[in-house]
mmCIF file of C-alpha atoms in Angstrom:
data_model
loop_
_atom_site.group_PDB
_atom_site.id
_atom_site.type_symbol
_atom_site.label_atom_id
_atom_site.label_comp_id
_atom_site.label_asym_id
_atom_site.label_seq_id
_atom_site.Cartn_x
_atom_site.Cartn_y
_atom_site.Cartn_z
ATOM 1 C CA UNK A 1 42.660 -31.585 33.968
ATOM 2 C CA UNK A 2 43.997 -31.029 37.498
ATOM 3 C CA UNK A 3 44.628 -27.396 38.309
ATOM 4 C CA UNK A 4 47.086 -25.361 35.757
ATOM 5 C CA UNK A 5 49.615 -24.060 37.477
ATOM 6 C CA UNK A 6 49.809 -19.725 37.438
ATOM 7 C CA UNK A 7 52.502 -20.320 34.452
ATOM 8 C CA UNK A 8 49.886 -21.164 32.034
ATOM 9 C CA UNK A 9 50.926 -20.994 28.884
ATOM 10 C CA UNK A 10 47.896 -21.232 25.353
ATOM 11 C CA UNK A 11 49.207 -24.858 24.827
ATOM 12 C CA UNK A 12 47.740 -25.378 28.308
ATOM 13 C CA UNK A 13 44.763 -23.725 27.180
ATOM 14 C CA UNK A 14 44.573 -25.574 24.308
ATOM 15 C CA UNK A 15 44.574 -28.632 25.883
ATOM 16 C CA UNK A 16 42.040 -27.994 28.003
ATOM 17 C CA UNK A 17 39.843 -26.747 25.501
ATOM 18 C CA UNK A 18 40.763 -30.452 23.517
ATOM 19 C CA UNK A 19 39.571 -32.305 26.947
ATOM 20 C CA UNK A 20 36.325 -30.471 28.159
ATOM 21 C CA UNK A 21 34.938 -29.170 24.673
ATOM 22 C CA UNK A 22 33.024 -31.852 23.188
ATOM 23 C CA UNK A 23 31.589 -33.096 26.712
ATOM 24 C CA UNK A 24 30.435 -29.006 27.312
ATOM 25 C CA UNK A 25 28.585 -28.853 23.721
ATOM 26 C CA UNK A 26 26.940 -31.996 24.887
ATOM 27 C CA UNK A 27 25.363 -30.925 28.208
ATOM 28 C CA UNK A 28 24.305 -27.092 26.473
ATOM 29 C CA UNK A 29 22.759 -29.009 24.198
ATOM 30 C CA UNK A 30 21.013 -31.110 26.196
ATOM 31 C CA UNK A 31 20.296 -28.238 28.751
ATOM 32 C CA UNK A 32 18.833 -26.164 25.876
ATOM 33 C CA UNK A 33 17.339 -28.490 22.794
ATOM 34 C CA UNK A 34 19.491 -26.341 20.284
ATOM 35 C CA UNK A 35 22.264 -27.908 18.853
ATOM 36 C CA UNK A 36 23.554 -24.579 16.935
ATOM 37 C CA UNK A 37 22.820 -22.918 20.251
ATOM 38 C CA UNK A 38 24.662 -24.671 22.474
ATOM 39 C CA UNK A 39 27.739 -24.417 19.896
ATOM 40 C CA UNK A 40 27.595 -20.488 20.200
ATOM 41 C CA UNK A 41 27.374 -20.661 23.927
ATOM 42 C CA UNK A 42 29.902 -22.650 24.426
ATOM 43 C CA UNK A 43 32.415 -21.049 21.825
ATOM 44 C CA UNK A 44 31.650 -17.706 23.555
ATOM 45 C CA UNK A 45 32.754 -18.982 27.056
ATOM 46 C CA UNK A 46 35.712 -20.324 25.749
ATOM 47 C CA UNK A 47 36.574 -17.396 24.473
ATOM 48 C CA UNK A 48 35.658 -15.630 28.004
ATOM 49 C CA UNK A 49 37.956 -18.110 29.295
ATOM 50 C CA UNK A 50 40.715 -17.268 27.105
ATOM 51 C CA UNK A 51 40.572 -13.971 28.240
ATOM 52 C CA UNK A 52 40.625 -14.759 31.955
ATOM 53 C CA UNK A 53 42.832 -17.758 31.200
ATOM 54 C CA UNK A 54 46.200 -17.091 33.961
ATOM 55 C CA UNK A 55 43.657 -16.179 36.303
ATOM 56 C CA UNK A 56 40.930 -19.358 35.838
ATOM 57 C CA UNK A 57 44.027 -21.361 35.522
ATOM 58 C CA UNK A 58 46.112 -20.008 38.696
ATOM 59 C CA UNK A 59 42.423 -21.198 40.628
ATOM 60 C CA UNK A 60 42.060 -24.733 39.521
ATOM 61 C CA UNK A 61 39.777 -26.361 37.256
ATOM 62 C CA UNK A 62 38.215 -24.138 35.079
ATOM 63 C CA UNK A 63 35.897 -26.109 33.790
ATOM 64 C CA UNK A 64 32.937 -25.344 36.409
ATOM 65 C CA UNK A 65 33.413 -21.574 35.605
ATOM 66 C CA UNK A 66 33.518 -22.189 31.566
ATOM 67 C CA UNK A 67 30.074 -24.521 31.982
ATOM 68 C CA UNK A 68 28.823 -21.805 34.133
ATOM 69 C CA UNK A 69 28.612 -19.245 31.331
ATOM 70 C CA UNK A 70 28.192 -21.307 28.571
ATOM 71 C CA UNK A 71 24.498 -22.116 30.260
ATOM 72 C CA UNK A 72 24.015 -18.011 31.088
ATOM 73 C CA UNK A 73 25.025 -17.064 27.654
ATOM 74 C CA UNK A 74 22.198 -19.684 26.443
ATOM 75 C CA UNK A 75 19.344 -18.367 28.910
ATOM 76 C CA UNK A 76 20.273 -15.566 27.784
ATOM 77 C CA UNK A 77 20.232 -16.146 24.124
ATOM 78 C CA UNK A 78 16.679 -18.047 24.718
ATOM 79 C CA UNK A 79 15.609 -14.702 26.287
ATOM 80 C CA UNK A 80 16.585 -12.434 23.304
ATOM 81 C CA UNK A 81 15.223 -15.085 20.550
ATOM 82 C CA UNK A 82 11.868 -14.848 22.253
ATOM 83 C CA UNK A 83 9.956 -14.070 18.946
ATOM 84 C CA UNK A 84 11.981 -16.075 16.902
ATOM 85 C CA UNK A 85 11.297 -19.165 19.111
ATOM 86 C CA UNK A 86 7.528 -17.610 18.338
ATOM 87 C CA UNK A 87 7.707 -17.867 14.662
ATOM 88 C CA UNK A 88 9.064 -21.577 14.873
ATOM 89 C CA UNK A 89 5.970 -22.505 17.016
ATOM 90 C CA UNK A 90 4.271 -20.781 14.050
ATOM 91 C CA UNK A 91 5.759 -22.744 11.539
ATOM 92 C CA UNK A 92 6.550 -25.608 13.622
ATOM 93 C CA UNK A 93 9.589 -27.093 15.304
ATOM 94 C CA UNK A 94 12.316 -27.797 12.599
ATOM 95 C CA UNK A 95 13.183 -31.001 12.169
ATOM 96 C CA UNK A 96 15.283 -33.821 14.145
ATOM 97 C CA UNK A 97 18.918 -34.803 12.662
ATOM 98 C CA UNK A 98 18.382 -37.385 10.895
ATOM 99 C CA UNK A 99 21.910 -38.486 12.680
ATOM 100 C CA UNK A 100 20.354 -39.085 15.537
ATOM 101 C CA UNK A 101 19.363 -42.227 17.319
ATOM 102 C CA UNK A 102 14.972 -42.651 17.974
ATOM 103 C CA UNK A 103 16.186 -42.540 22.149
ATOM 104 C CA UNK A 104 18.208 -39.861 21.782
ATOM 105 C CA UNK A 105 15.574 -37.765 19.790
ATOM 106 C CA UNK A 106 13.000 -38.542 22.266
ATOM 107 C CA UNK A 107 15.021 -37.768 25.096
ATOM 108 C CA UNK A 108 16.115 -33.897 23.691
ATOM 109 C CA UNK A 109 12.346 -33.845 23.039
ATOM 110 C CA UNK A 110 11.155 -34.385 26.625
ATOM 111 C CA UNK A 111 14.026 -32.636 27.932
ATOM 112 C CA UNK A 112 12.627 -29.438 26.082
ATOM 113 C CA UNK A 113 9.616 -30.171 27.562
ATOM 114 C CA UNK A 114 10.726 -29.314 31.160
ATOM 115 C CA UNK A 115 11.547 -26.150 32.756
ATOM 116 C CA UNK A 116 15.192 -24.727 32.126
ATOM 117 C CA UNK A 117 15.590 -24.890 35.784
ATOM 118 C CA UNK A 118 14.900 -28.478 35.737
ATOM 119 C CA UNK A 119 16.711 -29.208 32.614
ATOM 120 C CA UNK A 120 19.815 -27.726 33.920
ATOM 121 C CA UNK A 121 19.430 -29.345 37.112
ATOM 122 C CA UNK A 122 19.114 -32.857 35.422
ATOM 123 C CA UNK A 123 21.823 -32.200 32.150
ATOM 124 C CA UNK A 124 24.640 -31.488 35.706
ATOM 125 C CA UNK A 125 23.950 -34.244 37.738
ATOM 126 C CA UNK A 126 22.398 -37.273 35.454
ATOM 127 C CA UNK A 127 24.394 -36.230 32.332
ATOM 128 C CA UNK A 128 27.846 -34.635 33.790
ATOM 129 C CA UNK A 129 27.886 -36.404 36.930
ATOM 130 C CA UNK A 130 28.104 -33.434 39.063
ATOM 131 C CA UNK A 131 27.103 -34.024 43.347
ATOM 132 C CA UNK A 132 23.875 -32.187 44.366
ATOM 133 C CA UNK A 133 26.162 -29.357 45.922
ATOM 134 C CA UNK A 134 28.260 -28.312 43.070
ATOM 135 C CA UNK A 135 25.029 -28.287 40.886
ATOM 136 C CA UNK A 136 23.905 -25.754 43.918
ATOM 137 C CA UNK A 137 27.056 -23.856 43.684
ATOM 138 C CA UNK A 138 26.634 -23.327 40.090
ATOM 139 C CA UNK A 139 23.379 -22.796 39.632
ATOM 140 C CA UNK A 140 23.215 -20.847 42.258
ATOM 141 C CA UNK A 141 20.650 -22.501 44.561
ATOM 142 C CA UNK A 142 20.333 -24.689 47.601
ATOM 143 C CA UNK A 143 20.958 -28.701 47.312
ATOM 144 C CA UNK A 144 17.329 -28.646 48.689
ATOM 145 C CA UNK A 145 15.787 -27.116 45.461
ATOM 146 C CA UNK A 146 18.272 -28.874 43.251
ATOM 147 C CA UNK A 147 16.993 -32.016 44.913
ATOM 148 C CA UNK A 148 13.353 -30.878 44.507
ATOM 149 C CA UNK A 149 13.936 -29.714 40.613
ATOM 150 C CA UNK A 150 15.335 -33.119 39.987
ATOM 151 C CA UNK A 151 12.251 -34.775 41.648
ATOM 152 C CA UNK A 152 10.221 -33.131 39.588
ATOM 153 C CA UNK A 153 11.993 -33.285 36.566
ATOM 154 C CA UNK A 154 12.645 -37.177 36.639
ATOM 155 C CA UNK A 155 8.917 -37.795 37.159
ATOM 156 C CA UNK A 156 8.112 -35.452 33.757
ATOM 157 C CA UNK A 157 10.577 -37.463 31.976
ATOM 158 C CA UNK A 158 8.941 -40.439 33.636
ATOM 159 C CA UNK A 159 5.516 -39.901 32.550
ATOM 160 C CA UNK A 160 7.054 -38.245 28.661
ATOM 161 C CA UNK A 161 9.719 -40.962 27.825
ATOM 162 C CA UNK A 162 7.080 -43.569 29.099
ATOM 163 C CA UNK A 163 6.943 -46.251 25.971
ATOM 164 C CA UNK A 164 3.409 -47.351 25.132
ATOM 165 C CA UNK A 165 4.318 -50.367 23.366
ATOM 166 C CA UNK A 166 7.200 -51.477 25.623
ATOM 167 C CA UNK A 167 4.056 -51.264 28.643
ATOM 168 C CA UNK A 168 2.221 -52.980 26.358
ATOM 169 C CA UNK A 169 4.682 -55.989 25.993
ATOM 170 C CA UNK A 170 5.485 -56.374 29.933
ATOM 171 C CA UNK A 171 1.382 -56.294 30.794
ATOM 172 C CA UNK A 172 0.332 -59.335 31.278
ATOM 173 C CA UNK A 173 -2.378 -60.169 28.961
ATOM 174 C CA UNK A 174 -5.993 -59.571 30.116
ATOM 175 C CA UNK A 175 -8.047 -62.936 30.995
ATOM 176 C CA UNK A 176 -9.630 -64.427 28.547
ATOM 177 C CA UNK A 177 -12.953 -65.451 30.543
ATOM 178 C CA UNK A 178 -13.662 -68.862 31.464
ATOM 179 C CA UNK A 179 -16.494 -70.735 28.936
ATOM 180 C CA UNK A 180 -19.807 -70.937 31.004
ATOM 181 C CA UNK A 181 -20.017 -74.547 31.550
ATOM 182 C CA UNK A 182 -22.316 -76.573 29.184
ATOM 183 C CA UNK A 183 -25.739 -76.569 30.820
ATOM 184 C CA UNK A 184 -26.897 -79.869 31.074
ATOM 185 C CA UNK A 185 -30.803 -80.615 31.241
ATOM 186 C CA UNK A 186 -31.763 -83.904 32.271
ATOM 187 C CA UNK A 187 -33.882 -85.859 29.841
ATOM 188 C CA UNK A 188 -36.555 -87.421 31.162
ATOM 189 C CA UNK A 189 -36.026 -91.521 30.682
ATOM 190 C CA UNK A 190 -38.689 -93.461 29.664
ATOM 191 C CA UNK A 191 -39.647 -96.138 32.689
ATOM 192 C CA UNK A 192 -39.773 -99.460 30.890
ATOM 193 C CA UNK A 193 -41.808 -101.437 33.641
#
């Protein structure tokens, strides 16, 4: 959306809210592992926004403000569901959407493997598309350590999302050793003479 004008009106709201919502469900989820998580979050900066809506709107895009909170109000829900997260380890992780592709399962997985950090760095700029220095700006940081918690968080991923089988399909097969040639022992001729 380019930048409301400071005559906002809801429909304009609305709209917005239509264009960025699915995409910012998408990336909390993928920053944070939690589907029903992310959904909270993100309904909760909306609603922030809504609030703030003539002002966010007189500014320009919103949307880097709204994406902003939506990932504090989920650090921030991760912090207060500290045991709870406990008692899952406890009882083990619940279980995958059925819904969802084997790749996309195994990529949420390794993503939750990382640290949040390095999951938001990666969710901003491999999965939104956002430069280095606006992942910075939101997150607070310099491009330097964004750069350095992508590093880092691409070769995790590397090493988790490796496939076993798919390495062992593009390895050449081992090989086979040669026979030992037949060993041939000269029989002695009889001399006829």
């Amino acid at each position: 959306m380019s930048g409301p004008s400071p005559s906002s009106t809801p429909s304009d709201f609305d709209h917005f809210y239509t264009v960025t919502a699915k995409r910012l469900v998408a990336a909390v989820y993928a920053a944070t592992g939690d589907l029903a998580e992310a959904e909270d979050a993100v309904q909760e900066a909306y609603a922030r926004a809504w609030q703030r809506w003539d002002r966010l709107a007189a500014e320009g895009d919103p949307t880097p403000w709204v994406r902003t909170v939506a990932l504090r109000l989920a650090v921030s829900s991760w912090r207060r569901a500290r045991n709870r997260m406990r008692a899952h380890f406890r009882h083990g992780p619940p279980p995958d959407l059925p819904d969802l592709a084997p790749d996309r399962v195994a990529l949420v997985h390794a993503l939750r493997g990382l640290k949040p950090e390095q999951r938001t760095a990666v969710v901003l700029h491999h999965l939104l598309d956002l430069p280095i220095e606006q992942v910075a700006r939101e997150t607070g940081v310099s491009p330097g350590a964004v750069r350095t918690r992508l590093s880092r968080a691409r070769k995790a991923l590397g090493s988790h999302l490796a496939d076993p089988e798919a390495d062992a399909d593009t390895k050449a097969p081992a090989p086979v050793p040669a026979p030992h040639p037949p060993v041939c022992h000269p029989k002695e001729v009889p001399s006829h003479g």
